[in-house]
C-alpha positions as a LaTeX table, in Angstrom:
\begin{tabular}{lrrr}
\hline
Residue & $x$ (\AA) & $y$ (\AA) & $z$ (\AA) \\
\hline
Met1 & 39.20 & 9.82 & $-35.85$ \\
Leu2 & 38.93 & 6.24 & $-34.61$ \\
Thr3 & 42.20 & 4.38 & $-34.08$ \\
Ile4 & 40.56 & 0.94 & $-33.75$ \\
Gln5 & 38.00 & $-0.96$ & $-35.80$ \\
Pro6 & 34.30 & $-0.32$ & $-34.98$ \\
Gln7 & 33.76 & $-3.97$ & $-33.95$ \\
Glu8 & 36.69 & $-3.76$ & $-31.49$ \\
Glu9 & 35.36 & $-0.51$ & $-30.06$ \\
Ile10 & 31.92 & $-2.03$ & $-29.60$ \\
Thr11 & 33.44 & $-5.06$ & $-27.84$ \\
Ser12 & 35.33 & $-2.74$ & $-25.51$ \\
Leu13 & 32.21 & $-0.68$ & $-24.73$ \\
Lys14 & 30.16 & $-3.83$ & $-24.07$ \\
Gln15 & 32.76 & $-5.05$ & $-21.58$ \\
Lys16 & 32.70 & $-1.70$ & $-19.77$ \\
Leu17 & 28.90 & $-1.68$ & $-19.66$ \\
Arg18 & 28.76 & $-5.22$ & $-18.29$ \\
His19 & 31.35 & $-4.31$ & $-15.66$ \\
Glu20 & 29.31 & $-1.28$ & $-14.55$ \\
Ile21 & 26.06 & $-3.30$ & $-14.52$ \\
Ser22 & 27.73 & $-6.03$ & $-12.44$ \\
Lys23 & 29.18 & $-3.47$ & $-10.01$ \\
Leu24 & 25.82 & $-1.75$ & $-9.53$ \\
Ser25 & 23.94 & $-5.02$ & $-9.19$ \\
Gly26 & 26.35 & $-6.16$ & $-6.46$ \\
Ala27 & 25.98 & $-2.99$ & $-4.42$ \\
Ser28 & 24.30 & $-3.49$ & $-1.04$ \\
Glu29 & 21.93 & $-0.53$ & $-1.22$ \\
Asn30 & 18.62 & $-0.96$ & $-3.06$ \\
Asn31 & 17.01 & 2.22 & $-4.30$ \\
Ile32 & 15.18 & 3.62 & $-7.30$ \\
Pro33 & 18.15 & 5.52 & $-8.82$ \\
Lys34 & 20.17 & 2.29 & $-8.79$ \\
Tyr35 & 17.53 & 0.37 & $-10.77$ \\
Ile36 & 17.04 & 3.27 & $-13.20$ \\
Cys37 & 20.79 & 3.33 & $-13.85$ \\
Ile38 & 20.96 & $-0.47$ & $-14.38$ \\
Asn39 & 18.00 & $-0.39$ & $-16.80$ \\
Asn40 & 19.59 & 2.47 & $-18.71$ \\
Leu41 & 22.89 & 0.60 & $-19.04$ \\
Asn42 & 21.09 & $-2.59$ & $-20.13$ \\
Ser43 & 19.27 & $-0.61$ & $-22.81$ \\
Lys44 & 22.58 & 0.76 & $-24.14$ \\
Leu45 & 24.07 & $-2.77$ & $-24.07$ \\
Glu46 & 21.17 & $-4.12$ & $-26.16$ \\
Arg47 & 21.59 & $-1.26$ & $-28.64$ \\
Leu48 & 25.30 & $-2.01$ & $-29.00$ \\
Glu49 & 24.51 & $-5.66$ & $-29.69$ \\
Glu50 & 22.06 & $-4.63$ & $-32.43$ \\
Ile51 & 24.71 & $-2.36$ & $-34.01$ \\
Glu52 & 27.24 & $-5.20$ & $-33.80$ \\
Lys53 & 24.88 & $-7.50$ & $-35.74$ \\
Leu54 & 24.37 & $-4.86$ & $-38.44$ \\
Leu55 & 28.10 & $-4.31$ & $-38.82$ \\
Ser56 & 28.69 & $-8.05$ & $-39.14$ \\
Ile57 & 26.72 & $-8.10$ & $-42.42$ \\
Asp58 & 29.25 & $-7.95$ & $-45.25$ \\
Lys59 & 26.79 & $-7.24$ & $-48.08$ \\
Tyr60 & 23.12 & $-6.35$ & $-48.13$ \\
Lys61 & 20.31 & $-7.61$ & $-50.32$ \\
Ile62 & 18.16 & $-4.99$ & $-52.05$ \\
Val63 & 14.55 & $-5.87$ & $-52.78$ \\
Phe64 & 12.25 & $-3.89$ & $-55.09$ \\
Ile65 & 8.60 & $-4.79$ & $-54.43$ \\
Gly66 & 5.57 & $-3.37$ & $-56.22$ \\
Thr67 & 2.60 & $-4.02$ & $-58.46$ \\
Ile68 & 3.06 & $-4.76$ & $-62.15$ \\
Gly69 & 4.03 & $-1.98$ & $-64.54$ \\
Gln70 & 5.52 & 0.32 & $-61.90$ \\
Gly71 & 9.02 & 0.39 & $-63.42$ \\
Lys72 & 10.91 & $-1.78$ & $-60.91$ \\
Thr73 & 13.01 & $-3.49$ & $-63.59$ \\
Thr74 & 13.61 & $-0.27$ & $-65.49$ \\
Ala75 & 14.78 & 1.52 & $-62.33$ \\
Ile76 & 17.17 & $-1.30$ & $-61.41$ \\
Cys77 & 18.68 & $-1.41$ & $-64.91$ \\
His78 & 19.48 & 2.30 & $-64.80$ \\
Leu79 & 20.59 & 2.24 & $-61.16$ \\
Phe80 & 23.15 & $-0.52$ & $-61.76$ \\
Asn81 & 24.18 & 0.38 & $-65.32$ \\
Leu82 & 22.46 & $-2.64$ & $-66.89$ \\
Ile83 & 21.91 & $-0.67$ & $-70.08$ \\
Ser84 & 23.53 & $-0.48$ & $-73.50$ \\
Asp85 & 23.19 & 1.24 & $-76.87$ \\
Phe86 & 21.27 & $-0.69$ & $-79.53$ \\
Lys87 & 20.48 & $-0.05$ & $-83.17$ \\
Val88 & 16.70 & 0.13 & $-83.65$ \\
Ser89 & 14.45 & 0.97 & $-86.56$ \\
Lys90 & 12.11 & 3.91 & $-86.11$ \\
Thr91 & 9.64 & 5.59 & $-88.43$ \\
Ile92 & 10.35 & 9.32 & $-88.55$ \\
Gly93 & 8.38 & 11.55 & $-90.88$ \\
Gly94 & 7.01 & 8.55 & $-92.72$ \\
Lys95 & 10.47 & 7.11 & $-93.34$ \\
Thr96 & 12.08 & 4.16 & $-91.51$ \\
Lys97 & 15.53 & 4.88 & $-90.20$ \\
Asp98 & 18.07 & 3.04 & $-88.08$ \\
Val99 & 18.89 & 4.99 & $-84.93$ \\
Ile100 & 20.93 & 4.29 & $-81.80$ \\
Glu101 & 18.98 & 4.19 & $-78.54$ \\
Thr102 & 19.88 & 3.30 & $-74.98$ \\
Arg103 & 17.87 & 0.30 & $-73.84$ \\
Glu104 & 17.63 & $-1.69$ & $-70.61$ \\
Leu105 & 19.20 & $-5.17$ & $-70.74$ \\
Leu106 & 16.20 & $-6.61$ & $-68.91$ \\
Ser107 & 13.63 & $-4.99$ & $-71.16$ \\
Thr108 & 10.74 & $-7.38$ & $-71.86$ \\
Gly109 & 9.00 & $-5.45$ & $-74.62$ \\
Ala110 & 6.26 & $-2.85$ & $-74.77$ \\
Gly111 & 3.50 & $-3.48$ & $-72.27$ \\
Arg112 & 5.19 & $-6.55$ & $-70.79$ \\
Thr113 & 6.54 & $-7.23$ & $-67.32$ \\
Thr114 & 8.71 & $-9.87$ & $-65.74$ \\
Ile115 & 6.87 & $-13.17$ & $-65.34$ \\
Cys116 & 8.37 & $-13.99$ & $-61.95$ \\
Glu117 & 10.82 & $-12.98$ & $-59.25$ \\
Val118 & 14.20 & $-11.90$ & $-60.69$ \\
Ile119 & 17.47 & $-12.02$ & $-58.70$ \\
Ile120 & 20.53 & $-10.16$ & $-60.03$ \\
Lys121 & 24.02 & $-10.88$ & $-58.67$ \\
Ala122 & 27.56 & $-9.86$ & $-59.56$ \\
Ser123 & 29.67 & $-12.81$ & $-60.70$ \\
Glu124 & 32.94 & $-13.76$ & $-62.41$ \\
Lys125 & 31.04 & $-14.93$ & $-65.50$ \\
Thr126 & 27.75 & $-13.90$ & $-67.05$ \\
Tyr127 & 24.92 & $-16.42$ & $-67.22$ \\
Ile128 & 21.19 & $-16.78$ & $-66.67$ \\
Glu129 & 19.71 & $-19.57$ & $-64.58$ \\
Ile130 & 16.10 & $-20.36$ & $-63.73$ \\
Glu131 & 14.24 & $-22.17$ & $-61.00$ \\
Pro132 & 11.54 & $-23.86$ & $-63.10$ \\
Tyr133 & 7.99 & $-24.93$ & $-62.41$ \\
Thr134 & 7.69 & $-28.71$ & $-62.19$ \\
Val135 & 6.00 & $-30.68$ & $-64.97$ \\
Asp136 & 2.94 & $-31.25$ & $-62.77$ \\
Glu137 & 2.72 & $-27.55$ & $-61.92$ \\
Met138 & 2.95 & $-26.58$ & $-65.60$ \\
Glu139 & 0.24 & $-29.12$ & $-66.44$ \\
Asn140 & $-2.01$ & $-27.49$ & $-63.85$ \\
Leu141 & $-1.28$ & $-24.04$ & $-65.31$ \\
Ile142 & $-2.15$ & $-25.30$ & $-68.80$ \\
Phe143 & $-5.38$ & $-26.88$ & $-67.55$ \\
Glu144 & $-6.35$ & $-23.63$ & $-65.80$ \\
Phe145 & $-5.68$ & $-21.76$ & $-69.04$ \\
Cys146 & $-7.87$ & $-24.21$ & $-71.00$ \\
Asp147 & $-10.63$ & $-23.89$ & $-68.38$ \\
Ser148 & $-10.47$ & $-20.11$ & $-68.73$ \\
Ile149 & $-10.94$ & $-20.41$ & $-72.52$ \\
Ala150 & $-13.97$ & $-22.68$ & $-72.03$ \\
Asn151 & $-15.49$ & $-20.35$ & $-69.42$ \\
Lys152 & $-15.11$ & $-17.13$ & $-71.41$ \\
Asp153 & $-18.43$ & $-17.50$ & $-73.19$ \\
Asn154 & $-20.24$ & $-19.36$ & $-70.42$ \\
Pro155 & $-22.59$ & $-16.92$ & $-68.64$ \\
Gln156 & $-23.77$ & $-19.70$ & $-66.32$ \\
Ser157 & $-20.32$ & $-20.28$ & $-64.84$ \\
Asp158 & $-20.25$ & $-19.63$ & $-61.09$ \\
Lys159 & $-16.56$ & $-18.80$ & $-61.06$ \\
Lys160 & $-14.60$ & $-16.96$ & $-63.70$ \\
Ile161 & $-10.96$ & $-18.03$ & $-63.91$ \\
Ile162 & $-8.50$ & $-15.17$ & $-64.21$ \\
Ile163 & $-4.89$ & $-15.77$ & $-65.30$ \\
Ser164 & $-2.22$ & $-13.08$ & $-65.25$ \\
Gln165 & $-1.17$ & $-11.79$ & $-68.67$ \\
Glu166 & 2.41 & $-12.95$ & $-68.09$ \\
Ile167 & 1.41 & $-16.54$ & $-67.28$ \\
Glu168 & $-1.08$ & $-16.65$ & $-70.17$ \\
Arg169 & 1.60 & $-15.42$ & $-72.57$ \\
Ala170 & 3.98 & $-18.11$ & $-71.29$ \\
Ile171 & 1.38 & $-20.87$ & $-71.65$ \\
Arg172 & 0.48 & $-19.79$ & $-75.18$ \\
Asn173 & 4.16 & $-19.82$ & $-76.17$ \\
Val174 & 4.78 & $-23.19$ & $-74.50$ \\
Thr175 & 1.74 & $-24.82$ & $-76.12$ \\
Glu176 & 2.07 & $-22.89$ & $-79.40$ \\
Ile177 & $-1.59$ & $-21.93$ & $-79.07$ \\
Lys178 & $-1.14$ & $-18.26$ & $-79.77$ \\
Ile179 & $-3.18$ & $-15.23$ & $-80.73$ \\
Ser180 & $-2.64$ & $-13.89$ & $-84.23$ \\
Tyr181 & $-4.09$ & $-11.01$ & $-86.22$ \\
Lys182 & $-5.37$ & $-10.96$ & $-89.77$ \\
Ser183 & $-5.78$ & $-7.81$ & $-91.81$ \\
Val184 & $-8.73$ & $-7.66$ & $-94.23$ \\
Ser185 & $-9.35$ & $-4.84$ & $-96.69$ \\
Asp186 & $-12.74$ & $-3.16$ & $-96.52$ \\
Gly187 & $-12.71$ & $-0.64$ & $-99.31$ \\
Glu188 & $-10.02$ & 1.88 & $-98.46$ \\
Lys189 & $-9.86$ & 0.70 & $-94.86$ \\
Lys190 & $-8.08$ & $-2.26$ & $-93.34$ \\
Ile191 & $-9.72$ & $-4.15$ & $-90.49$ \\
Asn192 & $-7.64$ & $-6.26$ & $-88.11$ \\
Phe193 & $-9.25$ & $-9.45$ & $-86.81$ \\
Lys194 & $-8.02$ & $-11.20$ & $-83.68$ \\
Ile195 & $-7.65$ & $-14.95$ & $-84.10$ \\
Asp196 & $-7.38$ & $-17.00$ & $-80.90$ \\
Lys197 & $-6.07$ & $-20.48$ & $-81.73$ \\
Ala198 & $-7.23$ & $-21.81$ & $-78.36$ \\
Lys199 & $-10.77$ & $-20.63$ & $-79.02$ \\
Glu200 & $-10.67$ & $-22.15$ & $-82.50$ \\
Ile201 & $-9.63$ & $-25.56$ & $-81.13$ \\
Phe202 & $-12.36$ & $-25.41$ & $-78.50$ \\
Asp203 & $-15.06$ & $-24.39$ & $-81.00$ \\
Glu204 & $-14.12$ & $-26.47$ & $-84.04$ \\
Ser205 & $-16.01$ & $-29.61$ & $-82.88$ \\
Arg206 & $-18.97$ & $-27.77$ & $-81.40$ \\
Glu207 & $-21.51$ & $-29.67$ & $-83.54$ \\
Glu208 & $-20.06$ & $-33.14$ & $-82.82$ \\
Leu209 & $-18.92$ & $-32.89$ & $-79.18$ \\
Asn210 & $-20.36$ & $-31.49$ & $-75.97$ \\
Glu211 & $-18.52$ & $-28.83$ & $-73.96$ \\
Glu212 & $-16.80$ & $-31.28$ & $-71.62$ \\
Leu213 & $-15.33$ & $-33.32$ & $-74.50$ \\
Arg214 & $-14.25$ & $-30.20$ & $-76.38$ \\
Leu215 & $-12.45$ & $-28.99$ & $-73.26$ \\
Glu216 & $-10.69$ & $-32.36$ & $-72.95$ \\
Leu217 & $-9.64$ & $-32.06$ & $-76.60$ \\
Leu218 & $-8.19$ & $-28.59$ & $-75.98$ \\
Lys219 & $-6.26$ & $-29.81$ & $-72.93$ \\
Lys220 & $-4.91$ & $-32.84$ & $-74.79$ \\
Thr221 & $-3.80$ & $-30.69$ & $-77.75$ \\
Ala222 & $-2.14$ & $-28.15$ & $-75.45$ \\
Leu223 & $-0.23$ & $-30.82$ & $-73.51$ \\
Asn224 & 0.91 & $-32.63$ & $-76.65$ \\
Gln225 & 2.31 & $-29.42$ & $-78.12$ \\
Ala226 & 3.93 & $-28.28$ & $-74.87$ \\
Asn227 & 6.48 & $-31.15$ & $-74.69$ \\
Leu228 & 6.87 & $-30.48$ & $-70.98$ \\
Glu229 & 9.15 & $-33.45$ & $-70.32$ \\
Ser230 & 11.78 & $-32.10$ & $-72.74$ \\
Arg231 & 12.01 & $-28.67$ & $-71.08$ \\
Thr232 & 14.97 & $-29.52$ & $-68.86$ \\
Thr233 & 17.49 & $-26.73$ & $-69.57$ \\
Thr234 & 17.95 & $-24.33$ & $-66.65$ \\
Lys235 & 21.09 & $-22.35$ & $-67.54$ \\
Ile236 & 22.54 & $-20.36$ & $-70.43$ \\
Lys237 & 26.12 & $-19.04$ & $-70.36$ \\
Phe238 & 27.43 & $-16.08$ & $-72.34$ \\
Glu239 & 31.09 & $-16.96$ & $-72.72$ \\
Asn240 & 33.03 & $-15.67$ & $-75.75$ \\
Gln241 & 30.05 & $-13.69$ & $-77.04$ \\
Ser242 & 30.89 & $-10.81$ & $-79.37$ \\
Asn243 & 28.05 & $-8.67$ & $-77.96$ \\
Glu244 & 27.31 & $-9.83$ & $-74.45$ \\
Gln245 & 24.83 & $-7.05$ & $-73.71$ \\
Ala246 & 22.68 & $-7.93$ & $-76.73$ \\
Cys247 & 22.79 & $-11.64$ & $-75.82$ \\
Ile248 & 21.64 & $-10.88$ & $-72.29$ \\
Lys249 & 18.83 & $-8.64$ & $-73.50$ \\
Asn250 & 17.50 & $-11.09$ & $-76.11$ \\
Thr251 & 17.91 & $-14.22$ & $-73.98$ \\
Phe252 & 16.29 & $-12.67$ & $-70.91$ \\
Ala253 & 13.29 & $-11.58$ & $-73.00$ \\
Asp254 & 12.98 & $-15.09$ & $-74.47$ \\
Ile255 & 13.21 & $-16.82$ & $-71.08$ \\
Asn256 & 10.77 & $-14.34$ & $-69.54$ \\
Ser257 & 8.16 & $-15.13$ & $-72.21$ \\
Val258 & 9.20 & $-18.82$ & $-72.49$ \\
Glu259 & 10.06 & $-18.56$ & $-76.17$ \\
Leu260 & 12.88 & $-21.12$ & $-75.82$ \\
Lys261 & 11.57 & $-24.67$ & $-76.30$ \\
Glu262 & 14.16 & $-26.23$ & $-73.99$ \\
Phe263 & 13.19 & $-24.04$ & $-71.01$ \\
Ala264 & 10.27 & $-24.56$ & $-68.63$ \\
Ile265 & 8.13 & $-21.73$ & $-67.24$ \\
Pro266 & 10.38 & $-19.99$ & $-64.69$ \\
Arg267 & 9.41 & $-19.60$ & $-61.04$ \\
Lys268 & 12.55 & $-17.49$ & $-60.49$ \\
Ile269 & 15.12 & $-16.05$ & $-62.88$ \\
Tyr270 & 18.71 & $-15.53$ & $-61.71$ \\
Leu271 & 20.95 & $-13.19$ & $-63.69$ \\
Tyr272 & 24.67 & $-13.39$ & $-62.86$ \\
Val273 & 26.60 & $-10.48$ & $-64.35$ \\
Ser274 & 30.36 & $-10.29$ & $-64.96$ \\
Ser275 & 32.61 & $-7.31$ & $-64.26$ \\
Asp276 & 32.82 & $-6.66$ & $-68.03$ \\
Ile277 & 29.09 & $-5.85$ & $-68.04$ \\
Leu278 & 29.20 & $-4.07$ & $-64.68$ \\
Ser279 & 31.72 & $-1.43$ & $-65.76$ \\
Gly280 & 30.93 & 1.64 & $-63.69$ \\
Ser281 & 28.24 & $-0.17$ & $-61.67$ \\
Asn282 & 28.19 & $-0.69$ & $-57.90$ \\
Leu283 & 26.19 & $-3.95$ & $-58.05$ \\
Ser284 & 29.19 & $-5.91$ & $-56.75$ \\
Gln285 & 28.92 & $-4.00$ & $-53.46$ \\
Phe286 & 25.62 & $-5.77$ & $-52.73$ \\
Asp287 & 24.83 & $-9.43$ & $-52.17$ \\
Ser288 & 21.95 & $-9.33$ & $-54.65$ \\
Val289 & 19.17 & $-7.20$ & $-56.12$ \\
Asn290 & 15.74 & $-8.77$ & $-56.02$ \\
Ile291 & 12.71 & $-7.81$ & $-58.13$ \\
Gln292 & 9.36 & $-8.96$ & $-56.75$ \\
Lys293 & 5.89 & $-8.05$ & $-57.95$ \\
Ile294 & 2.64 & $-8.13$ & $-56.04$ \\
Ile295 & 0.41 & $-10.39$ & $-58.12$ \\
Lys296 & $-1.28$ & $-13.77$ & $-58.02$ \\
Asn297 & $-0.53$ & $-15.96$ & $-61.02$ \\
Ile298 & $-3.91$ & $-17.65$ & $-60.99$ \\
Gln299 & $-6.94$ & $-16.97$ & $-58.90$ \\
Asn300 & $-10.62$ & $-17.80$ & $-58.88$ \\
Val301 & $-13.05$ & $-14.97$ & $-58.25$ \\
\hline
\end{tabular}
């Protein structure tokens, strides 16, 4: 059992090693065993210095990195107790019933993933903060989206623009140019039709305007509806909330998909969690937990 702190023991060992190295280096004889011994002691001294640096770190950062849909967020929620029981409606045996299910607080919905890097930290109070894209950057994202709509049915296009599903969802919510579905009865069957508002805007003046002008019209409409200059809010606090877990879950989902009109598209999302939420969790023992995904937001292929 050690009677002194590890750092003090390391300091003492380093002093002894330096003393031995100095004594050997000052010896008059020069031979191979002497140099082997000095090199060996220097190697141990370097190792002790590395251990000293590791011990000086108070808290570590944990980073989860992987491709989309691999369960990084789900794993983190369960690992750090970021879960809660929620009442949900489920159809069982043809009947809809309310049941209680355990859900992740950072759940983004079926088939969805986080739009950007997410950093989770323990804190005195619970709040969500974002690092937003700038207005110019969001304009460029919107223009890329509009270009992708125009290029979808253009077989002569040299480059096809591909936008990640998360960024496209965010742009459609920001610009309110969404995809909807219409159900039409065909005898005893019902057929669902996909209606893309962006495609409708681009095609509605096909007889009067050429492709370039129709694309400009789509971009102008998208920018006007986006109200980018008004999206200045970067933080939401959860003080005095009756159900903090539900507020976190719903707000995170809305920020992730940019459903809130006062928020810009996030480049990073920071979730600060209070001890009330972290009951039974060891998150406070770490500096932060970071979720990163391997994906390019926009790329030309």
